[in-house]
Short mmCIF file of C-alpha atoms and ligand atoms in Angstrom, two decimals:
data_model
loop_
_atom_site.label_atom_id
_atom_site.label_comp_id
_atom_site.label_asym_id
_atom_site.label_seq_id
_atom_site.Cartn_x
_atom_site.Cartn_y
_atom_site.Cartn_z
CA MET A 967 -104.77 -94.94 142.61
CA ASN A 968 -101.54 -96.60 143.73
CA LYS A 969 -99.13 -93.71 143.44
CA LEU A 970 -98.88 -90.34 145.28
CA TYR A 971 -96.94 -87.29 144.19
CA ILE A 972 -95.73 -85.38 147.29
CA GLU A 973 -94.34 -81.86 147.19
CA GLY A 974 -91.53 -81.30 149.75
CA SER A 975 -90.19 -78.62 152.07
CA LYS A 976 -93.50 -78.30 153.84
CA LYS A 977 -94.12 -77.21 157.44
CA LEU A 978 -97.07 -79.25 158.83
CA GLN A 979 -99.18 -77.34 161.27
CA GLY A 980 -102.76 -77.04 162.45
CA THR A 981 -105.49 -79.25 163.87
CA VAL A 982 -106.30 -82.79 163.03
CA VAL A 983 -109.22 -84.97 164.28
CA ILE A 984 -108.17 -88.46 165.11
CA SER A 985 -110.22 -91.47 163.84
CA GLY A 986 -111.29 -94.57 165.61
CA SER A 987 -108.66 -97.19 166.25
CA LYS A 988 -108.18 -99.79 163.41
CA ASN A 989 -106.80 -102.30 165.92
CA ALA A 990 -109.62 -101.90 168.37
CA ALA A 991 -112.40 -101.91 165.69
CA LEU A 992 -111.21 -105.15 163.92
CA PRO A 993 -111.42 -107.57 166.81
CA ILE A 994 -114.67 -105.97 168.16
CA LEU A 995 -116.28 -106.47 164.69
CA PHE A 996 -115.41 -110.19 164.67
CA MET A 997 -116.58 -110.63 168.25
CA THR A 998 -120.15 -109.77 167.13
CA ILE A 999 -120.29 -113.37 165.83
CA LEU A 1000 -120.68 -114.30 169.57
CA ILE A 1001 -123.83 -112.27 170.02
CA PRO A 1002 -126.96 -113.14 168.14
CA GLU A 1003 -128.57 -109.71 168.69
CA THR A 1004 -128.14 -106.23 167.22
CA ILE A 1005 -124.99 -104.37 168.25
CA LYS A 1006 -124.34 -100.69 167.52
CA ILE A 1007 -120.74 -99.72 167.08
CA SER A 1008 -119.77 -96.03 166.61
CA ASN A 1009 -116.46 -94.19 165.79
CA ILE A 1010 -115.61 -96.98 163.28
CA PRO A 1011 -112.71 -95.77 161.04
CA GLU A 1012 -113.31 -95.80 157.27
CA LEU A 1013 -110.42 -98.05 156.24
CA THR A 1014 -110.01 -100.85 153.72
CA ASP A 1015 -109.17 -103.37 156.48
CA VAL A 1016 -112.48 -102.55 158.20
CA SER A 1017 -114.42 -102.83 154.92
CA ILE A 1018 -112.77 -106.27 154.37
CA ALA A 1019 -113.92 -107.36 157.82
CA ILE A 1020 -117.38 -106.11 157.11
CA LYS A 1021 -117.44 -108.09 153.81
CA LEU A 1022 -116.25 -111.26 155.63
CA LEU A 1023 -119.13 -110.90 158.18
CA LYS A 1024 -121.66 -110.29 155.42
CA HIS A 1025 -120.38 -113.32 153.58
CA LEU A 1026 -121.00 -115.45 156.69
CA GLY A 1027 -124.56 -114.22 156.73
CA ALA A 1028 -124.49 -111.21 159.12
CA LYS A 1029 -126.90 -108.31 158.54
CA ILE A 1030 -124.96 -105.02 158.64
CA ILE A 1031 -126.17 -101.40 158.13
CA GLN A 1032 -123.54 -98.66 157.93
CA LYS A 1033 -124.14 -94.96 158.27
CA LYS A 1034 -120.89 -93.05 158.02
CA LYS A 1035 -118.85 -94.13 161.11
CA THR A 1036 -121.60 -96.09 162.85
CA LEU A 1037 -122.54 -99.80 162.19
CA TRP A 1038 -125.57 -101.81 163.24
CA ILE A 1039 -124.59 -105.52 163.18
CA ASN A 1040 -126.83 -108.57 163.77
CA THR A 1041 -125.02 -111.94 163.28
CA LYS A 1042 -128.05 -114.02 164.27
CA SER A 1043 -128.49 -115.35 160.68
CA ILE A 1044 -124.86 -116.35 160.28
CA ASN A 1045 -124.99 -119.90 158.79
CA ILE A 1046 -121.60 -120.33 157.19
CA PHE A 1047 -118.45 -121.31 159.09
CA CYS A 1048 -115.90 -121.29 156.18
CA PRO A 1049 -115.13 -117.76 155.02
CA PRO A 1050 -113.62 -117.22 151.58
CA TYR A 1051 -109.91 -117.42 150.94
CA TYR A 1052 -109.64 -114.19 148.92
CA LEU A 1053 -111.02 -112.15 151.87
CA MET A 1054 -109.18 -114.08 154.71
CA LYS A 1055 -105.86 -113.53 152.96
CA LYS A 1056 -106.20 -109.75 152.86
CA ILE A 1057 -105.94 -109.00 156.57
CA ARG A 1058 -104.18 -110.26 159.63
CA ALA A 1059 -107.26 -109.64 161.74
CA SER A 1060 -109.25 -112.38 159.94
CA ILE A 1061 -107.70 -114.90 162.36
CA TRP A 1062 -110.14 -113.50 165.01
CA ILE A 1063 -113.00 -115.20 163.11
CA LEU A 1064 -111.84 -118.68 164.27
CA ALA A 1065 -112.66 -118.63 167.95
CA PRO A 1066 -116.13 -117.01 167.67
CA LEU A 1067 -117.13 -119.43 164.88
CA LEU A 1068 -115.98 -122.37 167.14
CA VAL A 1069 -117.95 -121.03 170.01
CA ARG A 1070 -121.07 -120.52 167.80
CA PHE A 1071 -120.87 -123.68 165.60
CA ARG A 1072 -118.46 -125.97 167.48
CA LYS A 1073 -116.58 -126.14 164.20
CA ALA A 1074 -114.77 -123.74 161.77
CA LYS A 1075 -112.73 -124.04 158.64
CA ILE A 1076 -110.63 -120.91 157.87
CA PHE A 1077 -107.63 -120.15 155.68
CA PHE A 1078 -104.53 -118.66 157.15
CA PRO A 1079 -104.78 -114.91 157.66
CA GLY A 1080 -102.85 -112.24 155.67
CA GLY A 1081 -101.15 -109.07 157.10
CA CYS A 1082 -98.19 -106.74 156.50
CA LYS A 1083 -95.02 -108.63 155.51
CA ILE A 1084 -93.16 -107.31 158.53
CA GLY A 1085 -92.43 -110.85 159.65
CA SER A 1086 -93.54 -114.42 159.27
CA ARG A 1087 -96.76 -113.60 161.33
CA PRO A 1088 -97.23 -117.16 162.77
CA ILE A 1089 -100.39 -118.17 164.47
CA ASN A 1090 -99.03 -121.04 166.46
CA LEU A 1091 -99.90 -119.31 169.86
CA HIS A 1092 -103.47 -118.87 168.78
CA LEU A 1093 -103.91 -122.58 167.85
CA LYS A 1094 -101.82 -124.08 170.67
CA ASN A 1095 -103.84 -122.19 173.32
CA LEU A 1096 -107.18 -122.95 171.74
CA SER A 1097 -106.41 -126.66 171.99
CA LYS A 1098 -105.93 -126.15 175.70
CA LEU A 1099 -109.65 -125.15 175.85
CA GLY A 1100 -110.66 -128.51 174.15
CA VAL A 1101 -110.40 -127.47 170.48
CA LYS A 1102 -109.26 -130.13 167.97
CA ILE A 1103 -107.16 -128.63 165.12
CA ILE A 1104 -106.10 -130.11 161.78
CA LEU A 1105 -103.94 -128.10 159.40
CA ARG A 1106 -104.28 -129.04 155.72
CA ASN A 1107 -103.44 -127.11 152.53
CA ASN A 1108 -103.31 -123.66 153.99
CA CYS A 1109 -106.47 -124.44 155.88
CA ILE A 1110 -107.28 -124.67 159.57
CA MET A 1111 -110.04 -127.22 160.38
CA ALA A 1112 -111.09 -126.80 163.92
CA SER A 1113 -113.81 -128.47 166.03
CA VAL A 1114 -114.88 -128.96 169.67
CA ASP A 1115 -116.97 -131.97 170.82
CA ASN A 1116 -119.30 -130.34 173.33
CA PHE A 1117 -118.16 -126.97 174.62
CA LEU A 1118 -115.02 -125.01 175.35
CA LYS A 1119 -113.73 -125.62 178.78
CA GLY A 1120 -111.96 -122.84 180.78
CA THR A 1121 -108.36 -123.37 181.97
CA SER A 1122 -105.16 -121.62 182.93
CA ILE A 1123 -102.95 -120.44 180.02
CA PHE A 1124 -99.44 -119.02 180.08
CA MET A 1125 -98.70 -117.21 176.82
CA GLU A 1126 -95.06 -118.21 176.00
CA LYS A 1127 -94.73 -114.88 174.09
CA VAL A 1128 -96.69 -111.69 174.57
CA SER A 1129 -99.11 -111.58 171.60
CA VAL A 1130 -101.93 -109.09 171.02
CA GLY A 1131 -103.54 -111.44 168.53
CA ALA A 1132 -103.41 -114.61 170.58
CA THR A 1133 -104.61 -112.80 173.72
CA ILE A 1134 -107.70 -111.60 171.77
CA THR A 1135 -108.31 -115.10 170.42
CA MET A 1136 -108.20 -116.55 173.87
CA ILE A 1137 -110.59 -113.85 175.37
CA SER A 1138 -113.11 -114.55 172.56
CA ALA A 1139 -112.93 -118.28 173.18
CA ALA A 1140 -113.25 -118.01 176.92
CA VAL A 1141 -116.15 -115.53 177.42
CA LEU A 1142 -118.73 -118.32 176.69
CA ALA A 1143 -116.64 -121.26 177.78
CA LYS A 1144 -117.52 -123.39 180.81
CA GLY A 1145 -115.76 -122.22 183.96
CA LEU A 1146 -112.74 -119.95 184.68
CA THR A 1147 -109.99 -119.15 182.21
CA ILE A 1148 -106.77 -117.38 183.39
CA ILE A 1149 -104.47 -115.90 180.75
CA GLU A 1150 -101.03 -115.16 182.11
CA ASN A 1151 -98.42 -113.14 180.27
CA ALA A 1152 -101.30 -111.54 178.39
CA ALA A 1153 -100.88 -108.58 176.02
CA GLN A 1154 -101.79 -105.27 177.73
CA GLU A 1155 -102.61 -103.02 174.77
CA PRO A 1156 -105.48 -100.39 175.02
CA GLU A 1157 -107.17 -102.26 172.18
CA ILE A 1158 -107.47 -105.27 174.49
CA VAL A 1159 -108.98 -103.16 177.21
CA ASP A 1160 -111.51 -101.71 174.69
CA LEU A 1161 -112.43 -105.23 173.54
CA SER A 1162 -113.02 -106.46 177.15
CA GLU A 1163 -115.10 -103.28 178.04
CA PHE A 1164 -117.14 -104.04 174.89
CA LEU A 1165 -117.82 -107.63 175.82
CA ASN A 1166 -118.44 -106.87 179.57
CA LYS A 1167 -121.06 -104.31 178.45
CA LEU A 1168 -122.83 -107.20 176.64
CA GLY A 1169 -122.79 -109.53 179.69
CA ALA A 1170 -119.32 -111.09 179.69
CA ASN A 1171 -117.26 -111.43 182.90
CA ILE A 1172 -113.66 -110.38 182.14
CA LYS A 1173 -111.31 -108.94 184.80
CA GLY A 1174 -107.77 -107.70 184.51
CA ALA A 1175 -107.68 -106.66 180.85
CA GLY A 1176 -104.83 -104.12 180.53
CA SER A 1177 -102.67 -106.09 182.92
CA ASN A 1178 -100.60 -109.20 182.17
CA LYS A 1179 -103.11 -111.52 183.95
CA ILE A 1180 -106.71 -111.73 182.68
CA PHE A 1181 -109.51 -113.67 184.44
CA ILE A 1182 -112.59 -114.73 182.43
CA ILE A 1183 -115.51 -116.51 183.88
CA GLY A 1184 -117.59 -118.05 181.13
CA VAL A 1185 -121.23 -116.90 180.94
CA SER A 1186 -124.12 -118.64 179.19
CA ARG A 1187 -124.82 -115.94 176.63
CA LEU A 1188 -124.17 -112.34 175.54
CA PHE A 1189 -126.71 -109.70 174.72
CA GLY A 1190 -127.10 -106.76 172.27
CA GLY A 1191 -125.84 -103.29 173.18
CA SER A 1192 -123.73 -100.39 171.87
CA HIS A 1193 -120.09 -99.35 171.96
CA LYS A 1194 -117.82 -96.47 170.83
CA ILE A 1195 -114.41 -97.42 169.46
CA ILE A 1196 -111.31 -95.82 171.25
CA PRO A 1197 -109.22 -93.29 169.26
CA ASP A 1198 -106.34 -94.56 167.15
CA ARG A 1199 -103.06 -94.05 169.11
CA ILE A 1200 -100.88 -94.86 166.15
CA GLU A 1201 -102.59 -92.36 163.91
CA THR A 1202 -102.14 -89.84 166.66
CA GLY A 1203 -98.46 -90.71 167.03
CA THR A 1204 -97.97 -90.39 163.26
CA PHE A 1205 -99.38 -86.92 163.10
CA LEU A 1206 -97.28 -85.83 166.10
CA ILE A 1207 -94.23 -86.95 164.12
CA ALA A 1208 -95.49 -85.05 161.02
CA ALA A 1209 -95.30 -81.75 162.97
CA ALA A 1210 -92.07 -82.74 164.83
CA ILE A 1211 -90.06 -83.50 161.66
CA SER A 1212 -91.25 -80.31 159.84
CA GLN A 1213 -90.56 -77.83 162.72
CA GLY A 1214 -94.29 -77.27 162.99
CA TYR A 1215 -96.98 -77.54 165.54
CA ILE A 1216 -100.15 -79.58 165.80
CA LEU A 1217 -103.30 -80.12 167.93
CA CYS A 1218 -104.61 -83.76 167.77
CA LYS A 1219 -108.35 -83.74 168.83
CA LYS A 1220 -110.53 -86.72 169.88
CA THR A 1221 -107.54 -88.79 171.01
CA GLU A 1222 -106.40 -90.40 174.29
CA PRO A 1223 -103.04 -89.11 175.67
CA LYS A 1224 -102.75 -91.89 178.26
CA HIS A 1225 -102.39 -94.43 175.40
CA LEU A 1226 -99.22 -92.64 174.24
CA LYS A 1227 -97.07 -92.20 177.32
CA LYS A 1228 -93.86 -93.72 175.90
CA VAL A 1229 -94.30 -91.93 172.51
CA LEU A 1230 -94.82 -88.51 174.25
CA THR A 1231 -91.80 -89.08 176.52
CA LYS A 1232 -89.65 -89.76 173.46
CA LEU A 1233 -90.98 -86.63 171.60
CA ILE A 1234 -90.23 -84.53 174.64
CA GLN A 1235 -86.73 -85.99 174.75
CA SER A 1236 -86.38 -84.90 171.10
CA GLY A 1237 -87.12 -81.34 172.06
CA ALA A 1238 -90.82 -81.07 171.41
CA GLN A 1239 -93.15 -79.04 173.72
CA ILE A 1240 -96.13 -81.20 174.60
CA LYS A 1241 -99.40 -80.23 176.21
CA THR A 1242 -102.22 -82.62 176.90
CA GLY A 1243 -105.84 -82.45 177.98
CA LYS A 1244 -108.73 -84.92 178.45
CA ASN A 1245 -108.98 -85.84 174.73
CA TRP A 1246 -106.29 -83.73 173.03
CA ILE A 1247 -102.49 -83.54 172.56
CA GLN A 1248 -100.59 -80.43 171.35
CA LEU A 1249 -97.03 -80.60 170.04
CA ASP A 1250 -94.90 -77.52 169.25
CA MET A 1251 -91.46 -77.97 167.43
CA ARG A 1252 -91.41 -74.59 165.70
CA ASN A 1253 -87.96 -73.38 164.70
CA LYS A 1254 -86.32 -76.44 166.44
CA ILE A 1255 -84.25 -79.21 164.86
CA PRO A 1256 -85.19 -82.45 166.72
CA LYS A 1257 -82.55 -84.16 168.88
CA SER A 1258 -82.09 -87.87 168.16
CA VAL A 1259 -83.56 -90.36 170.49
CA ASN A 1260 -82.78 -94.06 171.07
CA ILE A 1261 -85.73 -96.42 170.69
CA SER A 1262 -86.33 -100.02 171.65
CA THR A 1263 -89.77 -101.52 170.86
CA SER A 1264 -91.60 -103.72 173.27
CA PRO A 1265 -95.14 -104.89 174.07
CA TYR A 1266 -97.44 -102.25 175.69
CA PRO A 1267 -96.87 -100.27 177.89
CA GLY A 1268 -93.47 -100.31 176.28
CA PHE A 1269 -92.59 -98.27 173.13
CA PRO A 1270 -94.95 -99.42 170.30
CA THR A 1271 -93.50 -101.22 167.31
CA ASP A 1272 -96.19 -99.55 165.15
CA MET A 1273 -94.31 -96.17 165.78
CA GLN A 1274 -90.80 -97.49 164.97
CA PRO A 1275 -90.71 -96.36 161.28
CA GLN A 1276 -91.99 -92.87 162.15
CA PHE A 1277 -89.23 -92.37 164.73
CA THR A 1278 -86.60 -93.63 162.33
CA LEU A 1279 -87.64 -90.76 160.03
CA LEU A 1280 -87.42 -88.23 162.98
CA ASN A 1281 -83.94 -89.55 163.78
CA SER A 1282 -82.92 -89.35 160.11
CA ILE A 1283 -83.19 -85.54 160.26
CA ALA A 1284 -82.31 -85.03 163.93
CA GLN A 1285 -79.10 -83.82 165.50
CA GLY A 1286 -76.75 -86.66 166.35
CA LYS A 1287 -76.67 -90.45 166.25
CA SER A 1288 -79.34 -92.87 167.49
CA THR A 1289 -80.15 -96.54 167.72
CA ILE A 1290 -83.48 -98.08 166.97
CA GLN A 1291 -84.04 -101.62 168.13
CA GLU A 1292 -87.03 -103.65 166.73
CA ASN A 1293 -87.85 -106.43 169.22
CA ILE A 1294 -91.36 -107.50 168.01
CA PHE A 1295 -91.20 -108.27 164.33
CA GLU A 1296 -88.24 -109.69 162.46
CA ASN A 1297 -88.64 -107.79 159.20
CA ARG A 1298 -89.82 -104.27 160.06
CA PHE A 1299 -87.11 -102.31 158.30
CA LEU A 1300 -88.45 -102.65 154.75
CA TYR A 1301 -88.92 -98.87 154.43
CA VAL A 1302 -85.19 -98.02 155.39
CA ASP A 1303 -83.68 -98.46 151.97
CA GLN A 1304 -86.30 -96.09 150.59
CA LEU A 1305 -85.23 -93.47 153.19
CA ILE A 1306 -81.57 -94.08 152.23
CA LYS A 1307 -82.53 -93.34 148.60
CA MET A 1308 -83.73 -89.93 149.91
CA GLY A 1309 -80.34 -89.20 151.53
CA ALA A 1310 -80.84 -90.67 155.06
CA LYS A 1311 -77.73 -92.13 156.70
CA ILE A 1312 -78.93 -95.44 158.19
CA LYS A 1313 -77.06 -98.69 158.77
CA ILE A 1314 -79.04 -101.93 159.52
CA LYS A 1315 -77.48 -104.31 161.96
CA LYS A 1316 -79.79 -107.35 162.41
CA LYS A 1317 -82.54 -106.26 164.85
CA SER A 1318 -81.41 -102.59 165.04
CA ILE A 1319 -80.55 -99.63 162.91
CA ILE A 1320 -78.11 -96.82 163.52
CA CYS A 1321 -79.16 -93.43 162.36
CA THR A 1322 -76.87 -90.41 161.75
CA GLY A 1323 -78.99 -87.29 161.36
CA VAL A 1324 -78.71 -85.25 158.11
CA ARG A 1325 -79.78 -81.68 157.52
CA LYS A 1326 -82.02 -82.54 154.54
CA LEU A 1327 -83.63 -85.39 152.61
CA TYR A 1328 -84.12 -85.24 148.84
CA SER A 1329 -87.11 -86.30 146.80
CA ASN A 1330 -86.92 -89.57 144.80
CA ASN A 1331 -89.15 -92.22 143.20
CA ILE A 1332 -89.72 -94.59 146.10
CA SER A 1333 -92.07 -97.47 146.89
CA SER A 1334 -93.86 -98.57 150.08
CA SER A 1335 -94.02 -102.11 151.45
CA ASP A 1336 -96.13 -102.06 154.59
CA LEU A 1337 -98.71 -99.85 156.46
CA ARG A 1338 -96.56 -97.88 158.84
CA GLY A 1339 -93.59 -97.78 156.49
CA SER A 1340 -95.90 -96.21 153.83
CA ALA A 1341 -97.05 -93.43 156.21
CA THR A 1342 -93.42 -92.75 157.13
CA LEU A 1343 -92.45 -92.39 153.44
CA VAL A 1344 -95.30 -90.00 152.82
CA LEU A 1345 -94.03 -87.90 155.73
CA ALA A 1346 -90.48 -88.08 154.34
CA GLY A 1347 -91.79 -86.76 150.95
CA CYS A 1348 -93.42 -83.82 152.74
CA ILE A 1349 -90.16 -82.57 154.15
CA ALA A 1350 -87.71 -83.62 151.39
CA ILE A 1351 -86.42 -81.07 148.85
CA GLY A 1352 -88.23 -81.56 145.58
CA LYS A 1353 -91.27 -83.67 144.58
CA THR A 1354 -91.37 -87.35 145.52
CA GLU A 1355 -93.28 -90.08 143.67
CA LEU A 1356 -94.37 -92.82 146.10
CA SER A 1357 -95.81 -96.03 144.62
CA ASN A 1358 -97.59 -99.01 146.20
CA VAL A 1359 -99.57 -96.72 148.40
CA TYR A 1360 -102.58 -99.16 148.67
CA HIS A 1361 -101.05 -100.13 152.02
CA LEU A 1362 -101.91 -96.63 153.41
CA ASN A 1363 -105.74 -96.85 153.11
CA ARG A 1364 -105.69 -100.09 155.04
CA GLY A 1365 -104.74 -98.26 158.26
CA TYR A 1366 -105.04 -94.41 157.87
CA GLU A 1367 -108.41 -92.76 157.25
CA SER A 1368 -108.09 -89.91 154.66
CA PHE A 1369 -104.39 -89.64 155.42
CA SER A 1370 -103.50 -87.35 152.38
CA ARG A 1371 -106.60 -85.12 152.98
CA LYS A 1372 -105.73 -84.65 156.68
CA LEU A 1373 -102.06 -83.94 155.79
CA ASN A 1374 -103.04 -81.40 153.10
CA LYS A 1375 -105.21 -79.57 155.60
CA LEU A 1376 -101.95 -79.24 157.66
CA GLY A 1377 -100.13 -77.71 154.75
CA ALA A 1378 -98.86 -80.64 152.76
CA ASN A 1379 -99.39 -80.91 149.01
CA ILE A 1380 -100.08 -84.57 148.17
CA GLN A 1381 -101.77 -85.50 144.95
CA ASN A 1382 -102.67 -88.82 143.39
CA THR A 1383 -102.34 -87.76 139.78
C1 EPZ B 1448 -101.20 -106.81 166.29
O1 EPZ B 1448 -100.64 -107.67 165.42
C2 EPZ B 1448 -101.50 -105.48 165.53
N1 EPZ B 1448 -102.38 -105.79 164.43
C3 EPZ B 1448 -100.17 -104.94 164.95
O2 EPZ B 1448 -100.40 -103.80 164.26
C4 EPZ B 1448 -99.17 -104.64 166.12
O3 EPZ B 1448 -97.96 -104.24 165.55
C5 EPZ B 1448 -99.08 -105.85 166.94
O4 EPZ B 1448 -100.30 -106.50 167.34
C6 EPZ B 1448 -98.20 -105.59 168.19
O5 EPZ B 1448 -97.82 -106.57 168.88
C7 EPZ B 1448 -103.66 -105.80 164.60
O6 EPZ B 1448 -104.15 -105.59 165.78
C8 EPZ B 1448 -104.60 -106.10 163.44
P1 EPZ B 1448 -98.71 -110.11 167.91
P2 EPZ B 1448 -100.48 -109.23 165.85
O7 EPZ B 1448 -99.45 -111.36 167.95
O8 EPZ B 1448 -101.60 -109.63 166.75
C9 EPZ B 1448 -95.34 -113.34 167.42
C10 EPZ B 1448 -100.39 -102.25 162.44
O9 EPZ B 1448 -99.51 -101.71 161.84
N2 EPZ B 1448 -96.39 -114.36 167.36
O10 EPZ B 1448 -98.79 -109.16 169.16
O11 EPZ B 1448 -100.23 -110.05 164.58
C11 EPZ B 1448 -95.34 -112.37 166.18
O12 EPZ B 1448 -94.65 -112.95 165.13
C12 EPZ B 1448 -100.15 -103.74 162.79
O13 EPZ B 1448 -101.48 -101.77 162.78
C13 EPZ B 1448 -96.10 -115.64 167.34
O14 EPZ B 1448 -94.85 -116.02 167.37
O15 EPZ B 1448 -99.11 -109.17 166.72
C14 EPZ B 1448 -94.58 -111.15 166.74
O16 EPZ B 1448 -93.23 -111.38 166.67
C15 EPZ B 1448 -98.76 -104.27 162.40
N3 EPZ B 1448 -97.10 -116.56 167.31
C16 EPZ B 1448 -95.02 -111.13 168.18
O17 EPZ B 1448 -95.50 -112.42 168.53
C17 EPZ B 1448 -98.41 -116.20 167.21
O18 EPZ B 1448 -99.20 -117.14 167.20
C18 EPZ B 1448 -96.18 -110.13 168.53
O19 EPZ B 1448 -97.22 -110.39 167.54
C19 EPZ B 1448 -98.74 -114.88 167.26
C20 EPZ B 1448 -97.72 -113.91 167.34
#
């Protein structure tokens, strides 16, 4: 199933239950390598990226039992420190195997990670900052050979660029290192807060996660325990956009409104009525054409780059002109030419795009290229006139649990045959 057939002119409305966060679950899964005891993790999303992470851990020797959205993981029997190329290459998150293997075995040999082609996706910040903790690194034929003589030693680190991935790598290297590690200019995403809460529950000593300065005092060992993954803020934002672009309304349940402040502000600016509660968000855009909104992506708590494509679609059918600036990734407009094929009026100017809203989009045979772009093109098909054929949809299942099923329950008609 690599194609979807999407009927257009739909109003998307109703209730959707949000799944666990892909970008919180992935680092937490790999951190279990640090703990040689059983850990129970619930609210795990059923995604291909997660199943690849589980395959990687099993390949290393971890014992994993999965019952629906709950996993019991014991990595005590891990005895391999060189995971296979074909799995490492599939996901960006596989880079987070490196530091825990180093902490556990004092050595690791891993291939470069994969990930959406939204930029070059370098890992220089991961490697450069690991070496400050005493890690020796040799790069040879697409392989990273890393080792540490005795133990990792805490130190002060200033991240020259805000990086979610590199911040996570440094947290995982420092929790069992000797002494204090300070990470300045750290990423502040909710997924980093969830990771540090998980590790602190198991005996770590991390303070300041969620701010740009994180303090980690190394401890001698971590213990078993349990954790529930936070809701997926990007899945939530994607469904809010689904209702907003189709003049519908939606109730997103089991989510966390405080993780979406900037997104909700922009939706209100576009004319949506938003109500929020402890774990729900309601959006009403019935009988309203959205107003266009200018977007400029930045690290959390700024506007999330993972919501950039979805807001380009909103602006494509909104009233007026708008500018969308992508400041995180250098190649995150791959979906734009497909929207133009559907009648959108968009001009790309280096790091930004200029959108002029049109009344209608029209179905076409289009193709996806990355995860968030794919979700955006599915939503475009739902509101376009006619039936859209979308190919290369394998990206979707990497990051959205039952996306078509959830949309069909909201009134879409998406089939894979
Ligand atoms: C994480 O990617 C997320 N992926 C991305 O979500 C998200 O868009 C991104 O953080 C937001 O910053 C996962 O959590 C699996 P970065 P990551 O390191 O860690 C540069 C999705 O759709 N950089 O924060 O790869 C990098 O090129 C995905 O769910 C370096 O230069 O992102 C980028 O320009 C897409 N050197 C910027 O930093 C490095 O060593 C931010 O990247 C690392 C990063």
